[in-house]
GROMACS .gro file of C-alpha atoms in nm:
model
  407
    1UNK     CA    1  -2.119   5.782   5.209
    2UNK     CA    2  -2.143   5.571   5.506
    3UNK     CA    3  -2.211   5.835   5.774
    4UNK     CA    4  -2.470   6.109   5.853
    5UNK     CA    5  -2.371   6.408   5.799
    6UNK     CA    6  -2.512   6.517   6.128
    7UNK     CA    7  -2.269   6.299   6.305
    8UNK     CA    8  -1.924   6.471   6.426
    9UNK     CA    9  -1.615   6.275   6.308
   10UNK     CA   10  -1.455   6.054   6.528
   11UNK     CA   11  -1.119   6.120   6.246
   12UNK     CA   12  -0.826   6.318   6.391
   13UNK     CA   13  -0.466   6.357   6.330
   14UNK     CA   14  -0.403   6.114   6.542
   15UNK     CA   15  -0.586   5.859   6.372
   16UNK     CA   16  -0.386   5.878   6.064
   17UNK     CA   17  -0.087   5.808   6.333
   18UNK     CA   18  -0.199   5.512   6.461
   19UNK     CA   19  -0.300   5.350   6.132
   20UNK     CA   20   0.074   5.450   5.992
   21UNK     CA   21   0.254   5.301   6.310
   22UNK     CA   22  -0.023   4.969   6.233
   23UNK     CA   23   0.128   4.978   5.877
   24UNK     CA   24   0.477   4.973   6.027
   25UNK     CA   25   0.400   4.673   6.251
   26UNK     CA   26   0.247   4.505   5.978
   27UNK     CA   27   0.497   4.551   5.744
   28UNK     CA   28   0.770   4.386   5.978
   29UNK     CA   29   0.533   4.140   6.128
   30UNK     CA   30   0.478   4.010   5.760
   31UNK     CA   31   0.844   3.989   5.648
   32UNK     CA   32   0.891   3.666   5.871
   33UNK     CA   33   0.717   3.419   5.613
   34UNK     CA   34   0.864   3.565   5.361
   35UNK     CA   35   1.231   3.411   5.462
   36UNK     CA   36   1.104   3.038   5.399
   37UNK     CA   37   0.958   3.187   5.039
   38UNK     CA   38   1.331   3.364   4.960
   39UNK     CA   39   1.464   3.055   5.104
   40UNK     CA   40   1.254   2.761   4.878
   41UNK     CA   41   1.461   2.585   4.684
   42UNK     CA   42   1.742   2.609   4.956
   43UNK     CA   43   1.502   2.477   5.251
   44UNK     CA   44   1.384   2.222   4.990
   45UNK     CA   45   1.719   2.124   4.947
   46UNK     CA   46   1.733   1.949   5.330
   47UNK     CA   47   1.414   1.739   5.246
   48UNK     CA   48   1.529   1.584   4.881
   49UNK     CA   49   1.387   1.873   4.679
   50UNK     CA   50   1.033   1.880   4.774
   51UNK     CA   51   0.914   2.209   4.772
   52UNK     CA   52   0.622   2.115   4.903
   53UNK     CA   53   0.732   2.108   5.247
   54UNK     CA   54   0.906   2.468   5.305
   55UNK     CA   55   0.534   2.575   5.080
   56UNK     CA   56   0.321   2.376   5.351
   57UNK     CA   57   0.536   2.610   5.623
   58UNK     CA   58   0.444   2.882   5.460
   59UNK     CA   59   0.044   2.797   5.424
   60UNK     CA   60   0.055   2.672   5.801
   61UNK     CA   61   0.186   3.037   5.883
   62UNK     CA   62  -0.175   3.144   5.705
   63UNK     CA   63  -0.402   2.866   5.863
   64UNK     CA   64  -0.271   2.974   6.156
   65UNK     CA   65  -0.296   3.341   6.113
   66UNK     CA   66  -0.675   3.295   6.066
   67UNK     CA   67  -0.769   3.106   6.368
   68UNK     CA   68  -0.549   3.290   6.560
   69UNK     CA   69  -0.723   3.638   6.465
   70UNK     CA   70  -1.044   3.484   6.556
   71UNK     CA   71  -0.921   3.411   6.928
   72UNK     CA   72  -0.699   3.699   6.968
   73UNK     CA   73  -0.954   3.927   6.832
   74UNK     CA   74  -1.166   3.825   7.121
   75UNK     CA   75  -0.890   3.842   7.336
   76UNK     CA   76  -0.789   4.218   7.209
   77UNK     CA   77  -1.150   4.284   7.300
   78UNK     CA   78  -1.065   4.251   7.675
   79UNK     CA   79  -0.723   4.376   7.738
   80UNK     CA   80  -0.611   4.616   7.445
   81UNK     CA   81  -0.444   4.543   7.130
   82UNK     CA   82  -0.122   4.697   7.281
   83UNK     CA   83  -0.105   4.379   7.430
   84UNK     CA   84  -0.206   4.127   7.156
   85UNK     CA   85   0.024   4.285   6.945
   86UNK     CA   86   0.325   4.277   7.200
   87UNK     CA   87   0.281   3.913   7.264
   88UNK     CA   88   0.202   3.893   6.918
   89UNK     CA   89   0.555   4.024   6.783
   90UNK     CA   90   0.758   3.807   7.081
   91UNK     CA   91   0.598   3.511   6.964
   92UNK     CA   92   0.697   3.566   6.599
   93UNK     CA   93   1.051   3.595   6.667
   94UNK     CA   94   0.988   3.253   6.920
   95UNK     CA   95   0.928   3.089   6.567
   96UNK     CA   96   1.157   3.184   6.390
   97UNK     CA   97   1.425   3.077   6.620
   98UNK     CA   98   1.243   2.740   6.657
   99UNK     CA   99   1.213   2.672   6.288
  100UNK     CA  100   1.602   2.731   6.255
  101UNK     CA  101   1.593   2.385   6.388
  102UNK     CA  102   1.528   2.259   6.054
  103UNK     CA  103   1.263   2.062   5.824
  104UNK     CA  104   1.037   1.922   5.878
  105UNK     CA  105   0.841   1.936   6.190
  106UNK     CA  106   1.011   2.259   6.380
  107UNK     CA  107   0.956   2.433   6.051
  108UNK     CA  108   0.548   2.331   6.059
  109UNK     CA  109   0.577   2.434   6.470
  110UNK     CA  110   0.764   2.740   6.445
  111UNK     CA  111   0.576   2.901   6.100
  112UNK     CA  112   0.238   2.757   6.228
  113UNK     CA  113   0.177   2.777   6.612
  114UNK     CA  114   0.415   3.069   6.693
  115UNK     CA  115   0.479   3.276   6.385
  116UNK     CA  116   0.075   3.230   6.290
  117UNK     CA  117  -0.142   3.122   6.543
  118UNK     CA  118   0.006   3.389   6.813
  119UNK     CA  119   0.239   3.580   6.699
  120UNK     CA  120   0.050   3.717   6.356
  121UNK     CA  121  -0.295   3.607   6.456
  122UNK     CA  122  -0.236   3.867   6.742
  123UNK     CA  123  -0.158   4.155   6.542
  124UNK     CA  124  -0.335   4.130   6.195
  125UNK     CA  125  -0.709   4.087   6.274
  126UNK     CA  126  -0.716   4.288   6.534
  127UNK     CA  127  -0.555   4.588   6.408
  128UNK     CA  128  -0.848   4.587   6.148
  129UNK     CA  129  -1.128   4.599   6.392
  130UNK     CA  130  -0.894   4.859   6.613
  131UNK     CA  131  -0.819   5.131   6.301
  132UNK     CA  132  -1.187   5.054   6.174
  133UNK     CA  133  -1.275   5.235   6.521
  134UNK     CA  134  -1.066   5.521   6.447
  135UNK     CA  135  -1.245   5.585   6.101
  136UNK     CA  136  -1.572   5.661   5.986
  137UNK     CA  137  -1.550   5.927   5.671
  138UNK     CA  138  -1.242   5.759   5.537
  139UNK     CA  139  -1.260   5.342   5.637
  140UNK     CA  140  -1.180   5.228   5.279
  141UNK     CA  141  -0.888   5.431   5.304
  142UNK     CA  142  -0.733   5.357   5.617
  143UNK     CA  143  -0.802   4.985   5.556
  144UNK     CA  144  -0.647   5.005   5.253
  145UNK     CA  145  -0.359   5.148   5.393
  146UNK     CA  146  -0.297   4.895   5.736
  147UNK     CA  147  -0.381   4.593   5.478
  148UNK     CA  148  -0.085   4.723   5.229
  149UNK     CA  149   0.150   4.637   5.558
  150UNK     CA  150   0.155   4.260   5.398
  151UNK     CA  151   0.263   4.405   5.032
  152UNK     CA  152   0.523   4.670   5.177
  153UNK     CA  153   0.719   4.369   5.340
  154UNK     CA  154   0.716   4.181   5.023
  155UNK     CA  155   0.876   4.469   4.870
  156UNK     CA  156   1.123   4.521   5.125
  157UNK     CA  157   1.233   4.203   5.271
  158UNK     CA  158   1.284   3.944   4.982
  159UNK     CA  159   1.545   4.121   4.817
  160UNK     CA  160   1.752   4.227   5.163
  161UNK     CA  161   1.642   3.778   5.256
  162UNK     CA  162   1.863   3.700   4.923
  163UNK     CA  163   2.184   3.856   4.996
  164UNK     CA  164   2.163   3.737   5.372
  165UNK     CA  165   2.081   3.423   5.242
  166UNK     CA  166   2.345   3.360   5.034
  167UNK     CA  167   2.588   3.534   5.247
  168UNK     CA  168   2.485   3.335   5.607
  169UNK     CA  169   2.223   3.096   5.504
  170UNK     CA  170   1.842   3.088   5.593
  171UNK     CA  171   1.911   2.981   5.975
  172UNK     CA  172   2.094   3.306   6.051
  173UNK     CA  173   1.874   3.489   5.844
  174UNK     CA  174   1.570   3.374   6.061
  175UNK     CA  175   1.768   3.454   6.365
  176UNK     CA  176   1.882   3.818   6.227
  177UNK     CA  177   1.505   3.894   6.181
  178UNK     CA  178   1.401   3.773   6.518
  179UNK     CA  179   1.599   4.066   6.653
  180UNK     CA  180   1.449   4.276   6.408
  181UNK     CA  181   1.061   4.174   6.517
  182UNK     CA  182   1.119   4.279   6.858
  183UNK     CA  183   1.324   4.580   6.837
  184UNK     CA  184   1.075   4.776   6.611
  185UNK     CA  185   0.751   4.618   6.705
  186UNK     CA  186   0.766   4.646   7.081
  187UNK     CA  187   0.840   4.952   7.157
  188UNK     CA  188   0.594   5.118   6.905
  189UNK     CA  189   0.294   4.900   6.989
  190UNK     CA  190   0.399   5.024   7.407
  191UNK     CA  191   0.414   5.398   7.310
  192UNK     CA  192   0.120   5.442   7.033
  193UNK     CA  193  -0.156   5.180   7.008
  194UNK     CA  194  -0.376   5.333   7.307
  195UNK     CA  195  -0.786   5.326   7.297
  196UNK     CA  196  -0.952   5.410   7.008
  197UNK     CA  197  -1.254   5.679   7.030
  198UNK     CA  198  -1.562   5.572   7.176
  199UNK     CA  199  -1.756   5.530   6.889
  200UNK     CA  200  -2.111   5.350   6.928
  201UNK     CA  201  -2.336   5.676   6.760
  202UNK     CA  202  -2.114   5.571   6.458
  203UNK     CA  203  -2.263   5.300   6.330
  204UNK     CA  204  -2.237   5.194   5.995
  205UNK     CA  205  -2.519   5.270   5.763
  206UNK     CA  206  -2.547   5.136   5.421
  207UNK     CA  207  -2.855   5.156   5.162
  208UNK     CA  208  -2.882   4.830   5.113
  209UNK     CA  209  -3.195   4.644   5.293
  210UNK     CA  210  -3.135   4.556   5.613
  211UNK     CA  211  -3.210   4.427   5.913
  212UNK     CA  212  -3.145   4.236   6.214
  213UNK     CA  213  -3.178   3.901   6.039
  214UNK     CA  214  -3.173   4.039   5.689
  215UNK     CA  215  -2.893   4.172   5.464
  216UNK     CA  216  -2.949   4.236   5.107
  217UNK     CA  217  -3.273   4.108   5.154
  218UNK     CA  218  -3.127   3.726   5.226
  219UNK     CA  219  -3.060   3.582   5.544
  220UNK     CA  220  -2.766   3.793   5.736
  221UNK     CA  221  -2.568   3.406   5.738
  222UNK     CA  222  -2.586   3.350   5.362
  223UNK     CA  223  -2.461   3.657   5.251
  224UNK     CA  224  -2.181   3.645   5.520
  225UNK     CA  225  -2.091   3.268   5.383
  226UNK     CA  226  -2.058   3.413   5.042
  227UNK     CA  227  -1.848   3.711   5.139
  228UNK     CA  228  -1.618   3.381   5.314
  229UNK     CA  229  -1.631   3.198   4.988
  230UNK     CA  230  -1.526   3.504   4.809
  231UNK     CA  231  -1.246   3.597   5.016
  232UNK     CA  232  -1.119   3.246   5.047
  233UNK     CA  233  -1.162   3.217   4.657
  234UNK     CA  234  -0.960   3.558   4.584
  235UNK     CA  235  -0.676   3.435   4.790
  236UNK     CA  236  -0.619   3.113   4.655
  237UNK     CA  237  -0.492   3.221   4.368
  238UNK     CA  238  -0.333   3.522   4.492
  239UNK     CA  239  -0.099   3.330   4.661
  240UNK     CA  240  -0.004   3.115   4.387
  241UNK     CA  241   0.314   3.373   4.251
  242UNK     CA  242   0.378   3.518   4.567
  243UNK     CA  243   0.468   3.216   4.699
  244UNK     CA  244   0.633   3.053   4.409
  245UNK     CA  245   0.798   3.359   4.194
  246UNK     CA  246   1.157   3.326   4.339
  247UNK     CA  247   1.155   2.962   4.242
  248UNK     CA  248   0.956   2.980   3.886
  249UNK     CA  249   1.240   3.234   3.793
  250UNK     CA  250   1.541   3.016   3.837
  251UNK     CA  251   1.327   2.755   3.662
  252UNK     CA  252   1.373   2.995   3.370
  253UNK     CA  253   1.700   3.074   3.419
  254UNK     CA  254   1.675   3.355   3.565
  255UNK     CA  255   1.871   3.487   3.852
  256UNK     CA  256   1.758   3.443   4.257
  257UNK     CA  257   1.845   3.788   4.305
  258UNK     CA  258   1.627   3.889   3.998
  259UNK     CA  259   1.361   3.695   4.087
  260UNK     CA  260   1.339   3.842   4.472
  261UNK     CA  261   1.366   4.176   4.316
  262UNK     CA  262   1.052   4.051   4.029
  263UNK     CA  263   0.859   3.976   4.365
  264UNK     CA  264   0.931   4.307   4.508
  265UNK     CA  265   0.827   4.469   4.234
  266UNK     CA  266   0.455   4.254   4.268
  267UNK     CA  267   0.389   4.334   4.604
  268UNK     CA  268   0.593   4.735   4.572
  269UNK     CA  269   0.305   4.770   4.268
  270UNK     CA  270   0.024   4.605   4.499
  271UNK     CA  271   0.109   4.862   4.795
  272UNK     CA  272   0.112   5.159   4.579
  273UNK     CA  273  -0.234   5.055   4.346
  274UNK     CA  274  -0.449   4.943   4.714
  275UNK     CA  275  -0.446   5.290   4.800
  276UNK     CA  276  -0.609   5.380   4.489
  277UNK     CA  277  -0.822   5.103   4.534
  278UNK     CA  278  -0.897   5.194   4.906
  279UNK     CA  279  -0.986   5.572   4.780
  280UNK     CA  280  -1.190   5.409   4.515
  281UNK     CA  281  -1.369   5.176   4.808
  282UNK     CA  282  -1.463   5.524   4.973
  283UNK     CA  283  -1.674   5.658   4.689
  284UNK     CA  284  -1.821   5.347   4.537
  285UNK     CA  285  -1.808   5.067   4.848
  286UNK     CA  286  -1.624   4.728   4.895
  287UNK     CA  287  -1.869   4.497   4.690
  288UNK     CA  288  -1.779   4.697   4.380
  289UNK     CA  289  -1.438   4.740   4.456
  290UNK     CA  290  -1.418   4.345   4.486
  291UNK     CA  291  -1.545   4.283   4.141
  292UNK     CA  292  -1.331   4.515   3.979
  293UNK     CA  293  -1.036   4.386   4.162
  294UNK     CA  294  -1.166   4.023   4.082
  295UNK     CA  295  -1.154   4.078   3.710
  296UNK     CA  296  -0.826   4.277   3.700
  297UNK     CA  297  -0.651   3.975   3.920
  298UNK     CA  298  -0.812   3.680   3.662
  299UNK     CA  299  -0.651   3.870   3.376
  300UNK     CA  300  -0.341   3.925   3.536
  301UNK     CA  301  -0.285   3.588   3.669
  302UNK     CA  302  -0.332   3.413   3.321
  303UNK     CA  303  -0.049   3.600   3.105
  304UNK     CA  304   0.176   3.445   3.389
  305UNK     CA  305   0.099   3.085   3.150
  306UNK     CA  306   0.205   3.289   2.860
  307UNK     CA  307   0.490   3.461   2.969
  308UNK     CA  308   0.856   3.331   2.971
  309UNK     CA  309   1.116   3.613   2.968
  310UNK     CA  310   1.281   3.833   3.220
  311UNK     CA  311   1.165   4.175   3.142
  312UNK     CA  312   0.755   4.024   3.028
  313UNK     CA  313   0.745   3.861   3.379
  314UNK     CA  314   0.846   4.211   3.543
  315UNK     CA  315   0.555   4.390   3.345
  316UNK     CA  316   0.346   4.111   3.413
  317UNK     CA  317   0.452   4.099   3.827
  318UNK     CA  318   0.329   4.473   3.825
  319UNK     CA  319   0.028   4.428   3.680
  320UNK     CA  320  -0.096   4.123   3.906
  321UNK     CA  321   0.000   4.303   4.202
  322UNK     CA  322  -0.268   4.573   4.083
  323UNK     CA  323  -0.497   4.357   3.984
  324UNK     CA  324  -0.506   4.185   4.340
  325UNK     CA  325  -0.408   4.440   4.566
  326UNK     CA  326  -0.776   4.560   4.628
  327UNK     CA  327  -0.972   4.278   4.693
  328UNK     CA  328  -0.898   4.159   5.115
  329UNK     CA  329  -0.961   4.562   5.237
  330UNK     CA  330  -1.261   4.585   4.994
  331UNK     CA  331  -1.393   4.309   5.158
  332UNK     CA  332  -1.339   4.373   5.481
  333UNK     CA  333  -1.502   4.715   5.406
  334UNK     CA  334  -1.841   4.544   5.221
  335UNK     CA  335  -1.846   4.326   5.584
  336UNK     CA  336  -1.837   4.680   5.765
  337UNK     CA  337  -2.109   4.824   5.513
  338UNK     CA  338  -2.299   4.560   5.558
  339UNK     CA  339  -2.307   4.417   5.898
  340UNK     CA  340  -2.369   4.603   6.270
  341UNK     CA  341  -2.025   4.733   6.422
  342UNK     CA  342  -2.088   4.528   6.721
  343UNK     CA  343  -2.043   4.218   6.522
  344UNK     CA  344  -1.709   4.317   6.351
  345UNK     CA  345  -1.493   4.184   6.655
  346UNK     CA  346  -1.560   3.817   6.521
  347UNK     CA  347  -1.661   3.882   6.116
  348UNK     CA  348  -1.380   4.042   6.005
  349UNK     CA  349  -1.116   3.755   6.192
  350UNK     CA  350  -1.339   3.572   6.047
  351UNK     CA  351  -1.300   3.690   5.731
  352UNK     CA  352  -0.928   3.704   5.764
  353UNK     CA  353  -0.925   3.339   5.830
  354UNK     CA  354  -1.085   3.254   5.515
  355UNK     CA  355  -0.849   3.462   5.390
  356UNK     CA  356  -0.534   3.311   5.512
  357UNK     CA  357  -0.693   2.973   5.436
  358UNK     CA  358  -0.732   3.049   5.064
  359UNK     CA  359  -0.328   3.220   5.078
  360UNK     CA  360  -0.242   2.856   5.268
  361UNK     CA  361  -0.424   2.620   5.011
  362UNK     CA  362  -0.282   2.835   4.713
  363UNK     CA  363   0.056   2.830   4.825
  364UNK     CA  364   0.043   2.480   4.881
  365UNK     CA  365  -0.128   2.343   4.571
  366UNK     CA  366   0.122   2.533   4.397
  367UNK     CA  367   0.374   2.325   4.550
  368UNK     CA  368   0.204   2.037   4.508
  369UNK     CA  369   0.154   2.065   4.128
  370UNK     CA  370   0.469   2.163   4.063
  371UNK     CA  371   0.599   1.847   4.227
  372UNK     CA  372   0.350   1.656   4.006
  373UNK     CA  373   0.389   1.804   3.675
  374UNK     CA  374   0.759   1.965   3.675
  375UNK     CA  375   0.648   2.287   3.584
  376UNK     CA  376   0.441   2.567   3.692
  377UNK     CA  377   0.166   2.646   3.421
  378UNK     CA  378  -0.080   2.366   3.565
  379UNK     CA  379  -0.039   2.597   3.918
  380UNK     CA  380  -0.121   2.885   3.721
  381UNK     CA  381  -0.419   2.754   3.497
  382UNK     CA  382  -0.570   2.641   3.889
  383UNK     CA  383  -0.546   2.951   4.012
  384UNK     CA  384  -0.722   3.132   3.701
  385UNK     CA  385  -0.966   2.830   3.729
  386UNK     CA  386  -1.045   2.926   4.096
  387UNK     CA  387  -1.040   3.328   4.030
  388UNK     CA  388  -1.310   3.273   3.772
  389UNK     CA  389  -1.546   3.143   4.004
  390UNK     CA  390  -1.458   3.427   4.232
  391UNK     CA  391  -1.572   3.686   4.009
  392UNK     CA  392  -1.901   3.477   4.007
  393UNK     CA  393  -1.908   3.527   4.318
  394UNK     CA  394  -1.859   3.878   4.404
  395UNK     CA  395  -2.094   3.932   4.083
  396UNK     CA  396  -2.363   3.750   4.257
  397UNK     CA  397  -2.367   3.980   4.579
  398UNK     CA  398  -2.302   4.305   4.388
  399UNK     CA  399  -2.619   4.226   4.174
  400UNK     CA  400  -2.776   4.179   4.486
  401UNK     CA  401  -2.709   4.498   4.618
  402UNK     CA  402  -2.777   4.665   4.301
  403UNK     CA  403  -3.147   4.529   4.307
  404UNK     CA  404  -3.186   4.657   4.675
  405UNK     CA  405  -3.039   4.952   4.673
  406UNK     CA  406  -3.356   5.230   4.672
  407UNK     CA  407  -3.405   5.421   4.334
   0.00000   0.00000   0.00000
């Protein structure tokens, strides 16, 4: 769809083994956040309940994600991203050892500067751009796949956080992973994440209108700032029960160890459901994908209001993580479509901080509200509120597209 057929494919077997060894690195870079999430209430604890505080760790690890993709993907430009995502996975375990120092302001240091800004902002964005140069028949896919990396630690690591919680306590936990970070990370990133394929003859194509200061037949810089308003807008309230799950559960009554597995079962059903979604990108492109994904996450999100017992919030966990699990890749694959490959070193970090800005304020407000109100439906009814105008969003540019596309 996005190729001439004339051109030879730059996809080989190899390909498919770096963007499996990206998921691996993603999947452990990810799990680090996730220890101050497992860890809520008992991190809240230290700081006379506010959960606010261990929540603003967590968006600060997002915030600083985003910027840092946007200077490391430069960086990653110049010397590889074997080495972006070296540093990258050193400086993750740096943080975590720092923020075992305790709330307040190690916590904001450690998640932010080290386990964000550096250490994930080095590896996330630009493994995008670096497997998006390794694809050309089969983008939607691989993105898909690398992006999943996020999901895949949420299903692994909160439920394996729990018991080494409660059996050590979050400081040694954060110190166990550390290890962890650099022992798998390093050594794969060293052996397998080489040059990609020179690939300039591939550019992307798309039928849309375009040119150089055109796309969709608006200015190239409006329909970029929309595709940033609807990423940010998708991940607001995406956030919302990944952050806050554990902790809405044992408001319920229900058990930690229940509630970890409830979030694993979220982000397990999110990794399985964005490779359908990334197949799905292939054959009909990320703008559509988005609105689909936009409508099936501001359904899912509202029955979390409605839903109060153990075994409705598991069916309802599943279904969200569908609903949402489509929505970052397809929109890094509509900026792909859309824009010249030259320009993806600095739209898609771009993109991704927008991104981790909308997971940060979600998180957050969630924590926020919750302090406010007592309860979580107010959190909730926000973050249906927000995915609403998301869909209008999306809707917008795909209606666009639809009335430029040639008969």
């Amino acid at each position: 769809m996005l190729q001439s057929p004339s051109l030879s494919s730059v996809e080989t077997r190899q390909s498919w083994v770096v963007a499996t060894v990206v998921l691996m690195v993603m999947a452990v870079a990810f799990g680090a956040p996730w220890v101050t999430v497992v860890a809520l209430k008992n991190i809240a604890a230290e700081v006379n309940g506010e959960r606010s505080i261990p929540a603003l760790a967590g968006a600060l690890v997002w915030i600083g994600a985003g910027l840092g993709g946007i200077i490391m993907g430069r960086v990653a430009e110049r010397v590889g991203v074997r080495w972006t995502v070296v540093v990258g996975a050193v400086m993750i375990a740096v943080g975590l050892a720092l923020s075992t120092l305790g709330p307040s302001l190690p916590l904001y240091v450690g998640h932010g500067l080290f386990i964000g800004l550096i250490g994930i902002g080095g590896i996330n964005a630009p493994s995008y751009v670096y497997v998006s140069r390794w694809f050309d028949r089969r983008r939607g896919s691989a993105l898909a796949l690398i992006s999943s990396g996020s999901f895949l630690a949420g299903a692994i690591w909160p439920s394996i956080f729990e018991r080494a919680i409660a059996a050590a306590g979050w400081r040694h936990t954060m110190l166990f992973y550390a290890a962890i970070e650099l022992v798998l990370i390093v050594p794969a990133a060293v052996i397998v994440l080489g040059e990609p394929p020179d690939t300039p003859h591939h550019a992307t194509v798309t039928s849309a209108a375009h040119t150089q200061n055109s796309v969709l037949g608006w200015p190239a810089n409006l329909v970029f700032t929309l595709q940033m308003f609807a990423i940010f807008t998708c991940c607001v309230p995406m956030s919302m029960p990944q952050a806050h799950l554990v902790a809405f559960c044992s408001d319920l009554g229900i058990s930690p160890v229940h509630g970890a597995a409830m979030l694993s079962v979220l982000l397990g059903s999110a990794f399985l459901s964005r490779q359908v979604w990334g197949a799905l990108s292939d054959r009909i492109g990320g703008l559509y994908t988005m609105l689909v994904g936009s409508a099936c996450q501001t359904a899912s999100l509202s029955l979390f209001m409605f839903t109060q017992d153990e075994l409705g919030l598991f069916t309802v966990s599943a279904l969200f993580g569908f609903g949402f699990s489509g929505l970052v890749p397809a929109n890094i694959l509509a900026s792909r479509e859309l824009f010249p490959v030259g320009e993806a070193y600095w739209r898609i970090p771009t993109l991704l901080l927008c991104s981790g800005t909308g997971m940060a304020a979600g998180g957050w407000i969630g924590g926020i509200l919750y302090d406010h109100f007592g309860y979580y439906a107010p959190a909730f009814a926000t973050g249906v509120a927000v995915s609403a105008v998301n869909f209008m969003i999306i809707s917008t540019l795909a209606f666009r597209r639809s009335q430029t596309v040639p008969a």
